[in-house]
CSV table of C-alpha atoms in Angstrom, one decimal:
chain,number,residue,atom,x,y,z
A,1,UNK,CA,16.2,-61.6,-10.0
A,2,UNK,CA,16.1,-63.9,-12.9
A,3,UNK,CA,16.1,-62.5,-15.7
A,4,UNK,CA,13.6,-63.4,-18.9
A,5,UNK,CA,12.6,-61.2,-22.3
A,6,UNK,CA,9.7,-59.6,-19.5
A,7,UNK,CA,11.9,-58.3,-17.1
A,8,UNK,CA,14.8,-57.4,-20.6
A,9,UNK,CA,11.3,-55.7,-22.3
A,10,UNK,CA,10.6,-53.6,-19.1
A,11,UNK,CA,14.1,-52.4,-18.2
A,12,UNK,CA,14.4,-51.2,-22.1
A,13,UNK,CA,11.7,-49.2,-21.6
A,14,UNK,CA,12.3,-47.8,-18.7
A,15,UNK,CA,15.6,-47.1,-20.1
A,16,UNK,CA,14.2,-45.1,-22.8
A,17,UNK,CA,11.8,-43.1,-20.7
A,18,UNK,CA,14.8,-41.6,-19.3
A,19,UNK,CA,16.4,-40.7,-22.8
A,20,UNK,CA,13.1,-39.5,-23.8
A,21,UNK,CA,12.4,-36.6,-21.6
A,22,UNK,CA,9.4,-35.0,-21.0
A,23,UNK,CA,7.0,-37.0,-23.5
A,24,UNK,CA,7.9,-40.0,-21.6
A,25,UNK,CA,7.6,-38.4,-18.1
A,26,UNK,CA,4.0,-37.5,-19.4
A,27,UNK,CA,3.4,-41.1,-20.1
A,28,UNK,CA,4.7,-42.3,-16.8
A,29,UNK,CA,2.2,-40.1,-15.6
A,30,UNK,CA,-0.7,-41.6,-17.8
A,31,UNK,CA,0.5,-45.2,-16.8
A,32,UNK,CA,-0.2,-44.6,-13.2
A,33,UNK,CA,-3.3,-41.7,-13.5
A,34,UNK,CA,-4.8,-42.6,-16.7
A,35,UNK,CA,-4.4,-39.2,-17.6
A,36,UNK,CA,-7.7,-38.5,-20.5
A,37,UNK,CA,-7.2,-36.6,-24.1
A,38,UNK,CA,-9.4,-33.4,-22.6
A,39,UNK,CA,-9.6,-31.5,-19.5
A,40,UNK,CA,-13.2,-29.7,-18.4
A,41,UNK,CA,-12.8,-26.0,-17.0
A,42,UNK,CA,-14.8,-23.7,-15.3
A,43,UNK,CA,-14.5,-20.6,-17.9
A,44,UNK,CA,-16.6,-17.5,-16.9
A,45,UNK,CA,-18.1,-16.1,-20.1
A,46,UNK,CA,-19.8,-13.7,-18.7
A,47,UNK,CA,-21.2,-12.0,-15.3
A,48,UNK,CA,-22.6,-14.0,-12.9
A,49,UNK,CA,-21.7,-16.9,-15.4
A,50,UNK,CA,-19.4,-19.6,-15.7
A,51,UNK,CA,-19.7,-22.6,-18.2
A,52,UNK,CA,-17.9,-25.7,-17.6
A,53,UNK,CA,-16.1,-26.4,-21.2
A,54,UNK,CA,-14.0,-28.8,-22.6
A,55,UNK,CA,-10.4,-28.6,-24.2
A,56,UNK,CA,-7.6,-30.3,-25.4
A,57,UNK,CA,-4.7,-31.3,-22.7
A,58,UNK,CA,-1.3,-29.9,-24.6
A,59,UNK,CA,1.8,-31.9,-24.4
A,60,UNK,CA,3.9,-31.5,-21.5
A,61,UNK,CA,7.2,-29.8,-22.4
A,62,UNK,CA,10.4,-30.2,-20.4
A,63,UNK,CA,9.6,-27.5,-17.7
A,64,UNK,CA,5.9,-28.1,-17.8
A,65,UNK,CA,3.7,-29.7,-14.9
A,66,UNK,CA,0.3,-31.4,-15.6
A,67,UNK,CA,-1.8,-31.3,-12.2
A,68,UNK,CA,-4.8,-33.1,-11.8
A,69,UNK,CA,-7.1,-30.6,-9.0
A,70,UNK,CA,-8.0,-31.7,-6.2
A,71,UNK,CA,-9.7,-28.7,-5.3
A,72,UNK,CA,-10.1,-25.1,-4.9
A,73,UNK,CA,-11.3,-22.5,-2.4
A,74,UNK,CA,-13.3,-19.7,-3.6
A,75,UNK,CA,-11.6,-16.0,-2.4
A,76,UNK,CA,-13.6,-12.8,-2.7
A,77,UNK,CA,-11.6,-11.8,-5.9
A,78,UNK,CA,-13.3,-14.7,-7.6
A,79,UNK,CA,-16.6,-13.4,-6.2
A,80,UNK,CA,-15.4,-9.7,-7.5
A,81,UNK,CA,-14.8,-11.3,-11.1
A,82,UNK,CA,-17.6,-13.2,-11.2
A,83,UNK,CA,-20.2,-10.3,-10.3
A,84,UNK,CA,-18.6,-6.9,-11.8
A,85,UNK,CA,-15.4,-8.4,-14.2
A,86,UNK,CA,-13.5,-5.6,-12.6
A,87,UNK,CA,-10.0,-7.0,-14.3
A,88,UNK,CA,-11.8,-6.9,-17.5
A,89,UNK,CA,-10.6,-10.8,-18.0
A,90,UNK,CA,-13.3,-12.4,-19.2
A,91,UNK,CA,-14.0,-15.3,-20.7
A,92,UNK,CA,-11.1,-16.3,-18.3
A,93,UNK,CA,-10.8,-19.9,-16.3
A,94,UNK,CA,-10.9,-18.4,-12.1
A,95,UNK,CA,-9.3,-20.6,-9.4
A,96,UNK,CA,-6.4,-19.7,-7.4
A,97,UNK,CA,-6.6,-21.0,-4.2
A,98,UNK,CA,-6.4,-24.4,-5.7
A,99,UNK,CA,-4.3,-27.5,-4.7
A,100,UNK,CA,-3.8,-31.1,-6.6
A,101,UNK,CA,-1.5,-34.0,-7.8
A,102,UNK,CA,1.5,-34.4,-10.1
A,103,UNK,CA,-0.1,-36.6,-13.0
A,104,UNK,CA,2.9,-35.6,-15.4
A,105,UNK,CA,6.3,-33.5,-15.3
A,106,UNK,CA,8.9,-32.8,-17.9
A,107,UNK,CA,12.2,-34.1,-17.4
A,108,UNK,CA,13.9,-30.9,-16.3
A,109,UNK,CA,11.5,-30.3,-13.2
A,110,UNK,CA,13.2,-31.8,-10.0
A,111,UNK,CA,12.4,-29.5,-6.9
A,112,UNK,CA,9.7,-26.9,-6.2
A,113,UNK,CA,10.2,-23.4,-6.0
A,114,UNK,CA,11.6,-23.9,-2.3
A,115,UNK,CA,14.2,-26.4,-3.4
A,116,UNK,CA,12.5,-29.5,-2.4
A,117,UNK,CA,12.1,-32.1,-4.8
A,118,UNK,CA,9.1,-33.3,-6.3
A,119,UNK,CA,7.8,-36.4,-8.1
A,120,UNK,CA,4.8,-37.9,-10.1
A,121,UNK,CA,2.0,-38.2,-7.4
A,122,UNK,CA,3.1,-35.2,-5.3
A,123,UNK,CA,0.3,-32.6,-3.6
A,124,UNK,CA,1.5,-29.1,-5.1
A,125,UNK,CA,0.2,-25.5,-5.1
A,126,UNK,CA,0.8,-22.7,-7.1
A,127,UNK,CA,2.1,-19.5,-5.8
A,128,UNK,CA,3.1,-16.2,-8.3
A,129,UNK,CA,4.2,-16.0,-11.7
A,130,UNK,CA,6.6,-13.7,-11.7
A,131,UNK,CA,8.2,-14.3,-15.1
A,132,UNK,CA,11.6,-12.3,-15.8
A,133,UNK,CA,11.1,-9.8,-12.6
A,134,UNK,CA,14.7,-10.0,-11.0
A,135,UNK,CA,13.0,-8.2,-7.5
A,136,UNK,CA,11.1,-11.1,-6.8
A,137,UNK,CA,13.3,-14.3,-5.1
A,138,UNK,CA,12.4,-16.4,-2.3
A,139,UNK,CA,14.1,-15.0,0.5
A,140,UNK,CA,13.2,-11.4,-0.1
A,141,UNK,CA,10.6,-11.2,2.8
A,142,UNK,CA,8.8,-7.6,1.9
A,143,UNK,CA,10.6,-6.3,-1.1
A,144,UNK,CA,7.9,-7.1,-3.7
A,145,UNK,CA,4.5,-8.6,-3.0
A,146,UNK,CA,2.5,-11.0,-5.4
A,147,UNK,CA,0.8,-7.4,-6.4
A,148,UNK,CA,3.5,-6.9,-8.8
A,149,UNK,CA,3.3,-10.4,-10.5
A,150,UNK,CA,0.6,-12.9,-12.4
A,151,UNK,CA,-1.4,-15.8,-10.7
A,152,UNK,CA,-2.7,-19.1,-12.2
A,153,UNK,CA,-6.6,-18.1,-11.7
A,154,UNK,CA,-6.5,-14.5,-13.4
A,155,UNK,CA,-5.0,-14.9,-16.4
A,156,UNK,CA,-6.0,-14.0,-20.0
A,157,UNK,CA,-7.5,-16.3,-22.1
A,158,UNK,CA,-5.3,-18.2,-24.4
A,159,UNK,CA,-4.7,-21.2,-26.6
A,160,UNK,CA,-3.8,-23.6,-23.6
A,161,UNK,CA,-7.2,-22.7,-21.5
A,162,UNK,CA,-6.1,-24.6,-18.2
A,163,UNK,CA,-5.2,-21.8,-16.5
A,164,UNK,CA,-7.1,-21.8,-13.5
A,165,UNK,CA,-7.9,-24.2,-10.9
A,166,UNK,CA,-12.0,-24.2,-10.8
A,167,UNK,CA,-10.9,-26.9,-13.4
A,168,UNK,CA,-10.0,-30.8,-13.1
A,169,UNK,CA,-6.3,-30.9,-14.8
A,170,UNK,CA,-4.4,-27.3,-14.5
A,171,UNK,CA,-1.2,-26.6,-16.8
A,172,UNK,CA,1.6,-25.1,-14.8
A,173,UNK,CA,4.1,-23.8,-17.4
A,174,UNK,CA,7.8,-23.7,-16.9
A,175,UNK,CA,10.7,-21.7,-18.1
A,176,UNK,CA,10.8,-18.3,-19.0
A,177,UNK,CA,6.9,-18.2,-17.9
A,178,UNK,CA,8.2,-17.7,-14.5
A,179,UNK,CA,5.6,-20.1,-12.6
A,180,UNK,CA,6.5,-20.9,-8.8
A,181,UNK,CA,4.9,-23.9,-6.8
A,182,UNK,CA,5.8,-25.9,-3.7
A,183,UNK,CA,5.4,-29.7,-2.4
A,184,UNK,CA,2.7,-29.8,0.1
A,185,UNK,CA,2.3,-33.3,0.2
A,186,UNK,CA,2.5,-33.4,4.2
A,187,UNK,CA,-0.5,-31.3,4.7
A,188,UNK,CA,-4.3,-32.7,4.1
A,189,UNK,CA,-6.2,-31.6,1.3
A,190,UNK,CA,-8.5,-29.0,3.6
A,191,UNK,CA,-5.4,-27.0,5.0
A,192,UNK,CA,-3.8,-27.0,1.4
A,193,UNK,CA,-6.8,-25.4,0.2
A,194,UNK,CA,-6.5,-22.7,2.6
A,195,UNK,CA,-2.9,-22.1,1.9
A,196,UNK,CA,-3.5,-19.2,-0.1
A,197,UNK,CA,-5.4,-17.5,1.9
A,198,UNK,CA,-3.8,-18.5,4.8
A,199,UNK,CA,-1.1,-16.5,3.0
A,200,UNK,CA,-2.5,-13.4,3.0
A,201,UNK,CA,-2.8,-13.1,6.8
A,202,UNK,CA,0.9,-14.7,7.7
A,203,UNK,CA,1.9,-11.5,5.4
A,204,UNK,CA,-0.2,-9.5,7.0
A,205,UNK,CA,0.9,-10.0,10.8
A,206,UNK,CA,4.6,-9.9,9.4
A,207,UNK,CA,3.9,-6.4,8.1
A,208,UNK,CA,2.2,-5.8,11.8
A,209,UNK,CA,5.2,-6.8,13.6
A,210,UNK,CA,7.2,-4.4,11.7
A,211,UNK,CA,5.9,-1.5,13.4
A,212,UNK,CA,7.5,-2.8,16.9
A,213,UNK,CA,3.8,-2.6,18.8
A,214,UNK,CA,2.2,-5.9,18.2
A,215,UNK,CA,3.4,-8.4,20.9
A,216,UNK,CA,2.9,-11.5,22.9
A,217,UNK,CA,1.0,-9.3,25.0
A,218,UNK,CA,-0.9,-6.9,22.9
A,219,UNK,CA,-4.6,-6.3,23.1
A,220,UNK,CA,-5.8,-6.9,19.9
A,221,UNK,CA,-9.1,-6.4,18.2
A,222,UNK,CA,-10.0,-7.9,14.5
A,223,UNK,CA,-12.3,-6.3,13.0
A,224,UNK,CA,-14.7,-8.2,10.1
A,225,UNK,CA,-15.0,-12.0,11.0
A,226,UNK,CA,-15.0,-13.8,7.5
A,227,UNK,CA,-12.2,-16.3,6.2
A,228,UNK,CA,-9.7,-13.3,6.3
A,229,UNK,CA,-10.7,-11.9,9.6
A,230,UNK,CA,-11.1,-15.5,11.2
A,231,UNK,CA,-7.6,-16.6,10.0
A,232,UNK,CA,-6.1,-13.1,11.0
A,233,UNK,CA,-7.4,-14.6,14.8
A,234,UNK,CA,-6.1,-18.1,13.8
A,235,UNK,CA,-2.4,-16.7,13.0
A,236,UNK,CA,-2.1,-14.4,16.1
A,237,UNK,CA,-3.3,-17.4,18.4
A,238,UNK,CA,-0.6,-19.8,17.2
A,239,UNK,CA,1.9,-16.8,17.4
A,240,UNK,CA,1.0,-17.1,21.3
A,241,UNK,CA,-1.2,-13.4,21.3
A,242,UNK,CA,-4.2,-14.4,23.6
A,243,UNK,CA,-5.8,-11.5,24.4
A,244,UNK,CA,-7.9,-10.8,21.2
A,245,UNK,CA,-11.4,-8.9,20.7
A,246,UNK,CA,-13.1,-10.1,17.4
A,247,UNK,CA,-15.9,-7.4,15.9
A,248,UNK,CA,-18.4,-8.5,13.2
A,249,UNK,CA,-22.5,-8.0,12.9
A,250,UNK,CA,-22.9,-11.9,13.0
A,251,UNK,CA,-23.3,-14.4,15.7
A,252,UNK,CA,-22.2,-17.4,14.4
A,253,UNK,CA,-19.4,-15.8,12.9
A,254,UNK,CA,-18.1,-14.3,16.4
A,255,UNK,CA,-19.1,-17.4,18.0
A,256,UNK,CA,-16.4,-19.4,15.6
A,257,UNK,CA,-14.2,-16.4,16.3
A,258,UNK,CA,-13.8,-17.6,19.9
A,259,UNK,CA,-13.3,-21.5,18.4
A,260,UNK,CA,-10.4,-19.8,16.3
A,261,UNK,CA,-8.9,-18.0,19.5
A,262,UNK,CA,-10.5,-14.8,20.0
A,263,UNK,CA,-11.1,-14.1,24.1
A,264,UNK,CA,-14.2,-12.1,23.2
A,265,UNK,CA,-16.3,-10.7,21.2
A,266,UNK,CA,-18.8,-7.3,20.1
A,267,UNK,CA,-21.4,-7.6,17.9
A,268,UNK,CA,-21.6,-4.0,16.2
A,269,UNK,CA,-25.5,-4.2,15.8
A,270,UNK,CA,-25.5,-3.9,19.6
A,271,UNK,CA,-24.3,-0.8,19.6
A,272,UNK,CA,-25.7,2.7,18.4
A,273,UNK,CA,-22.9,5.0,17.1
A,274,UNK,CA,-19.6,5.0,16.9
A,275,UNK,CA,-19.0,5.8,20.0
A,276,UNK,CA,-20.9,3.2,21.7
A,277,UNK,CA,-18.9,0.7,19.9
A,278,UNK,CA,-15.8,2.2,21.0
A,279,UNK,CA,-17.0,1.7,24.7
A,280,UNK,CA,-18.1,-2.1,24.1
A,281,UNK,CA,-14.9,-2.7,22.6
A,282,UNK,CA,-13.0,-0.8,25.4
A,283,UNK,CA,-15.3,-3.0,27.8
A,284,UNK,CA,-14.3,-6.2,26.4
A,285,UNK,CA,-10.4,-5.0,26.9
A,286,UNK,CA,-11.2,-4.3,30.7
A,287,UNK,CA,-11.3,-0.8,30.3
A,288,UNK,CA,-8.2,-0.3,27.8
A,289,UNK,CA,-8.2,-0.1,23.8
A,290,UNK,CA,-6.7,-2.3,21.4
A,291,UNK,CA,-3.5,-1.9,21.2
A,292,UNK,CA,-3.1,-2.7,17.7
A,293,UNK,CA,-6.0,-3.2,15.3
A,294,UNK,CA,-6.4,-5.2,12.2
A,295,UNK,CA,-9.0,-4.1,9.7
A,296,UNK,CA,-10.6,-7.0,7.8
A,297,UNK,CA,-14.4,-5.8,6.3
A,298,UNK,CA,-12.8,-4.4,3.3
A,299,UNK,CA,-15.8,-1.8,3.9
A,300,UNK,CA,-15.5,2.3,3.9
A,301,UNK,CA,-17.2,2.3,7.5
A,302,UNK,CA,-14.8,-0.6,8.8
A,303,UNK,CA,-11.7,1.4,7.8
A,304,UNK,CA,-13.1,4.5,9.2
A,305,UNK,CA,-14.6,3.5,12.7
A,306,UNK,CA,-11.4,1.0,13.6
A,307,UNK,CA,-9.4,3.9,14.6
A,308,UNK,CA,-11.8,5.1,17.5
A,309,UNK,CA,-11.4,0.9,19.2
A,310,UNK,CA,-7.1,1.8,19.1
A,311,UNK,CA,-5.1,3.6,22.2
A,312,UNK,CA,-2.7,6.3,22.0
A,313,UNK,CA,0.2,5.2,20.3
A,314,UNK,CA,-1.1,1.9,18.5
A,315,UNK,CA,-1.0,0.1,15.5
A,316,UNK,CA,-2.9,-0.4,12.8
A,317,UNK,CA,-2.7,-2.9,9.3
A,318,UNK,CA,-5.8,-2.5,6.8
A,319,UNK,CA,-5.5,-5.6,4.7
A,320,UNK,CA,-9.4,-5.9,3.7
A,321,UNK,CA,-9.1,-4.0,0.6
A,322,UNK,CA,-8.2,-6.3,-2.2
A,323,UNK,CA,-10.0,-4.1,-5.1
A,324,UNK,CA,-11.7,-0.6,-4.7
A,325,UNK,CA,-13.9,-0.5,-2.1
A,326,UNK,CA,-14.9,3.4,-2.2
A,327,UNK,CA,-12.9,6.0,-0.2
A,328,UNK,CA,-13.3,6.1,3.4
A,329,UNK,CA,-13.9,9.2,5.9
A,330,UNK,CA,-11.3,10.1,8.4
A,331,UNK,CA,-10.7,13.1,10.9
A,332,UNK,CA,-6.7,12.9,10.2
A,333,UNK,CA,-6.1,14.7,13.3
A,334,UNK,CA,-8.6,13.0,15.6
A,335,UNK,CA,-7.7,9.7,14.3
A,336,UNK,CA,-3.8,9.7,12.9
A,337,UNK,CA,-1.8,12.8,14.2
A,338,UNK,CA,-3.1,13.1,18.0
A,339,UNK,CA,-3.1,9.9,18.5
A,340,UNK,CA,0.4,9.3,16.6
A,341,UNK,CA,-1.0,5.7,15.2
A,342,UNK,CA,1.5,4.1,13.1
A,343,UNK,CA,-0.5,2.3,10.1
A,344,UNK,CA,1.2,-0.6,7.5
A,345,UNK,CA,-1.2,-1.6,4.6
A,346,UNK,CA,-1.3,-5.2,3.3
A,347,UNK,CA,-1.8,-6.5,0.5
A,348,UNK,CA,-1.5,-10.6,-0.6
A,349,UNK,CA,2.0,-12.0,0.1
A,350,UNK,CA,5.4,-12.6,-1.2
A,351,UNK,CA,7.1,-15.7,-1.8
A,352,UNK,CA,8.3,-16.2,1.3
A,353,UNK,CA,5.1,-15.8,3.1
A,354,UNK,CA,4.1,-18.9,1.6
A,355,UNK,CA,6.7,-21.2,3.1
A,356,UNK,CA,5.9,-19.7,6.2
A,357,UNK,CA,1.9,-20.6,6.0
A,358,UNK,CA,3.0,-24.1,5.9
A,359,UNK,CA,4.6,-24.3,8.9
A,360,UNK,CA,1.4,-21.8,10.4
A,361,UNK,CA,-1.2,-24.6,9.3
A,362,UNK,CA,0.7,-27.4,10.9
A,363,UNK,CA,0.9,-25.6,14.3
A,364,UNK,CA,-2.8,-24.5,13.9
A,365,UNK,CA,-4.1,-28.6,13.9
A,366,UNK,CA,-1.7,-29.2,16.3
A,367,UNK,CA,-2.9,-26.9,19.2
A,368,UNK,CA,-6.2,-27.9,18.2
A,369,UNK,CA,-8.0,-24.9,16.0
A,370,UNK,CA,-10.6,-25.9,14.0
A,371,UNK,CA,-8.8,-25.0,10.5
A,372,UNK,CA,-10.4,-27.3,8.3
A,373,UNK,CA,-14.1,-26.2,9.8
A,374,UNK,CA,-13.7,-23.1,8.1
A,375,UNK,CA,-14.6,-24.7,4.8
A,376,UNK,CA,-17.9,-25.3,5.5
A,377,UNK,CA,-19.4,-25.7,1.7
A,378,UNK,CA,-18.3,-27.8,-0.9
A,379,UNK,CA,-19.1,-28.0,-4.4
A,380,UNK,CA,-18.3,-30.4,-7.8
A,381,UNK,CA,-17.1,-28.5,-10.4
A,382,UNK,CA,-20.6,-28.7,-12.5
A,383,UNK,CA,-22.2,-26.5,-9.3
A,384,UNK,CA,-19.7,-23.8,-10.0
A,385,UNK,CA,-22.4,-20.9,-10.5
A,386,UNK,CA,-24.0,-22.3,-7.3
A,387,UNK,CA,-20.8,-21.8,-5.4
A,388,UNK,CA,-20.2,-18.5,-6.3
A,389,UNK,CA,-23.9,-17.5,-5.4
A,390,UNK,CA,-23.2,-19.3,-1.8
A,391,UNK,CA,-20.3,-17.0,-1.3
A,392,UNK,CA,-22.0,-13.9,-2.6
A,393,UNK,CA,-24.5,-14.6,-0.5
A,394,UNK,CA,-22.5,-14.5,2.6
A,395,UNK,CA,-24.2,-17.9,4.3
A,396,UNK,CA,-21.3,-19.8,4.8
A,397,UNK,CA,-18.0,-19.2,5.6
A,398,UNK,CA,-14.9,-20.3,3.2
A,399,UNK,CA,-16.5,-22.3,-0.2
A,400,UNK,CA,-14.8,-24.4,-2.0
A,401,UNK,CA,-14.8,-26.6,-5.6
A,402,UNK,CA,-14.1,-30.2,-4.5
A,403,UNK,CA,-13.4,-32.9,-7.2
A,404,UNK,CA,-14.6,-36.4,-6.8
C-alpha cells in the first residue's frame, strides 16, 4: 500500500482507539451506526399506560454494551404489569423478550456469556442477571432457574432508564452487575424474538423428561394453545414426539396447533363437563389417555381438569403459572395418589436452557414449522399501549414491538 499523511492519519487513529478503551469502542460504534445523544423508551407510568420518553444515552464503560433494538415480543408478564403492576415496579421500562445490534462495546467485552466472541454489529439477546449468585453458571442445567435472578425488562427504575427492551437503544451493564447475553447473529430477527419464550418451553420438556415417562412414543396432550402452549407442541415435534392431542376453546388456535405438530385436536366448548372432555380427549388418543400432560392455560380450571385427560401412572408439568393465578381444586386421591401421577412444575429457564433454544429454533425452520407465523402482530414503538391492548385482548397470537 503506498503510504501518504491519509493512510499515516488513519492508522494513528486506529492506533489510539485501541489504547483508548471503551470511549473509543463507543465511537467506533457511532462511526458505523450513527449512534444519537438520546434514546426513546417505552416507560409504563401507570396501569394500562405507557409513555414513550426520552433520556440521555450514558457513556459506555469497559464492560458495558450499547444495543440498538431490533425488537421485542410482548410475554403475558408484560401484559400482567401493564394491567395489575403486580411487581409493584412502576414507572419501570418492560421488554424482555427483546433482541438487537451491537452499536457500541467497552474494550474488555470479547465473548458472550457462552464463550463466543462478539463484535460491533452483532445480533445479541439478553438472558438473566444474576449478579454475585455463585449457584447460577452455565452448565448447571436445573440447579437454579432465572426465578432466583433479575431480567433486563423488570427492573427498577433508575438513573440509566434503558433498561428494557420496548425501547430503541438498551444498556446492558457489565461487571459486578452480573448481566449474561449470547451472539445470535445466525438466526433471523423473528426466531430471535421468540428466543425467550422459546426458553421457557425447552426448560419445561427438560423438566418433563426427568420424570422417565415422556418418550418418543408418548401420547401427549397440551393443554391451552397460546404462544406457550403452541411452542410446548413446536419443541416436542422437533424432539420426534408425534403423537400429540392439543386442547384449547379456539379454532384458529387448534387449527395452528396442528401446523405446529399436534395430530389432533378437542375443542373444550364441545364438550359438557368434565367428563365428557375426558372421553373426547380419550377418543382423539384411540381409546387410551395421555400419557403425559402439559398444562399451559395458567387457569384454576386448566390445572384442575388436566388430571382426568392422564392414564394410570403418567406425567404431568404445570408451567402456565407465571404469577398467581388463584388456587385450584383437586380430589388428591382421585387425581394424585390412585393414580400415582408423578408431577414436575416449571417455571422460566436456566442458563443453559437458553443455548439449547438456539439449536431448537434452527431445527424447527428446518423441518418446516411455521415458527415465525406465530408473530402474527407487529407494532412501532409509539403503538405500545395498542400492543398491549392486542394482547390483552387475546386476538392474535405472539405481539411484538418492531423498530423501523
Amino acid at each position: 500500500m503506498e503510504m501518504n499523511s491519509a493512510n499515516i492519519e488513519e492508522i494513528v487513529r486506529q492506533v489510539l482507539a485501541g489504547m483508548n478503551g471503551s470511549t473509543a469502542a463507543a465511537s467506533a460504534g457511532a462511526a458505523r451506526g450513527g449512534i444519537p445523544k438520546t434514546a426513546h423508551v417505552a416507560m409504563l407510568t401507570a396501569k394500562n399506560h405507557f409513555d414513550v420518553k426520552e433520556y440521555p444515552i450514558p457513556p459506555v464503560g469497559d464492560d458495558d454494551i450499547l444495543v440498538k433494538v431490533e425488537g421485542c415480543g410482548v410475554c403475558g408478564t408484560d401484559a400482567h404489569e401493564f394491567k395489575n403492576d403486580p411487581f409493584g415496579l412502576i414507572p419501570v421500562a418492560l421488554g424482555h423478550e427483546g433482541t438487537g445490534e451491537i452499536v457500541a462495546m467497552g474494550k474488555n467485552v470479547k465473548t458472550d456469556t457462552a464463550g463466543k466472541p462478539v463484535k460491533i454489529g452483532d445480533k445479541i439477546v439478553t438472558c438473566m442477571i444474576f449478579k454475585d449468585d455463585p449457584e447460577i453458571t452455565m452448565f448447571d442445567l436445573n440447579k437454579k432457574n432465572v426465578g432466583g435472578s433479575d431480567v433486563y425488562g423488570l427492573l427498577p427504575d433508575d438513573d440509566i432508564h434503558l433498561n428494557g427492551w420496548f425501547s430503541d437503544y438498551i444498556f446492558i451493564r457489565g461487571g459486578g452487575f452480573g448481566s449474561t447475553f449470547f451472539n445470535v447473529s445466525d438466526l433471523d430477527l423473528d426466531s430471535r424474538i421468540l428466543i425467550e419464550p422459546s426458553a421457557v418451553l425447552v426448560h419445561a420438556v427438560e423438566r418433563a423428561k426427568t420424570t422417565g415417562i415422556l418418550r418418543f412414543n408418548s401420547r401427549v396432550v397440551v393443554q391451552g394453545c397460546g404462544p406457550i402452549g403452541l411452542l410446548c407442541i413446536a419443541v416436542l415435534r422437533t424432539m420426534g414426539v408425534e403423537n400429540i392431542c392439543a386442547v384449547d376453546g379456539n379454532e384458529g388456535r387448534l387449527a395452528f396447533a396442528k401446523k405446529m405438530g399436534a395430530e389432533t385436536s378437542v375443542n373444550f366448548k364441545n364438550f359438557k363437563g368434565i367428563e365428557a372432555l375426558a372421553g373426547g380427549v380419550k377418543d382423539a388418543f384411540g381409546g387410551h389417555l395421555a400419557d403425559f400432560a402439559f398444562q399451559c392455560t395458567g387457569a384454576p380450571g386448566g390445572h384442575s381438569n388436566i388430571y382426568k385427560f392422564i392414564r394410570n401412572g403418567g406425567g404431568l408439568c404445570e408451567l402456565g403459572f407465571f404469577v398467581n393465578g388463584g388456587d385450584a381444586t383437586i380430589n388428591p386421591h382421585f387425581d394424585i395418589c390412585s393414580k400415582e401421577i408423578t408431577i414436575v412444575g416449571s417455571w422460566v429457564y436456566t442458563l443453559r436452557d437458553y443455548a439449547t433454544t438456539f439449536d431448537f429454533l434452527r431445527r424447527a425452520k428446518a423441518i418446516g414449522l411455521p415458527i415465525s407465523d406465530l408473530i402474527t402482530d407487529r407494532f412501532p414503538l409509539d403503538q405500545i399501549n395498542e400492543a398491549l391492548q392486542t394482547n390483552l385482548a387475546m386476538t392474535g397470537l405472539k405481539i411484538a414491538i418492531v423498530n423501523e
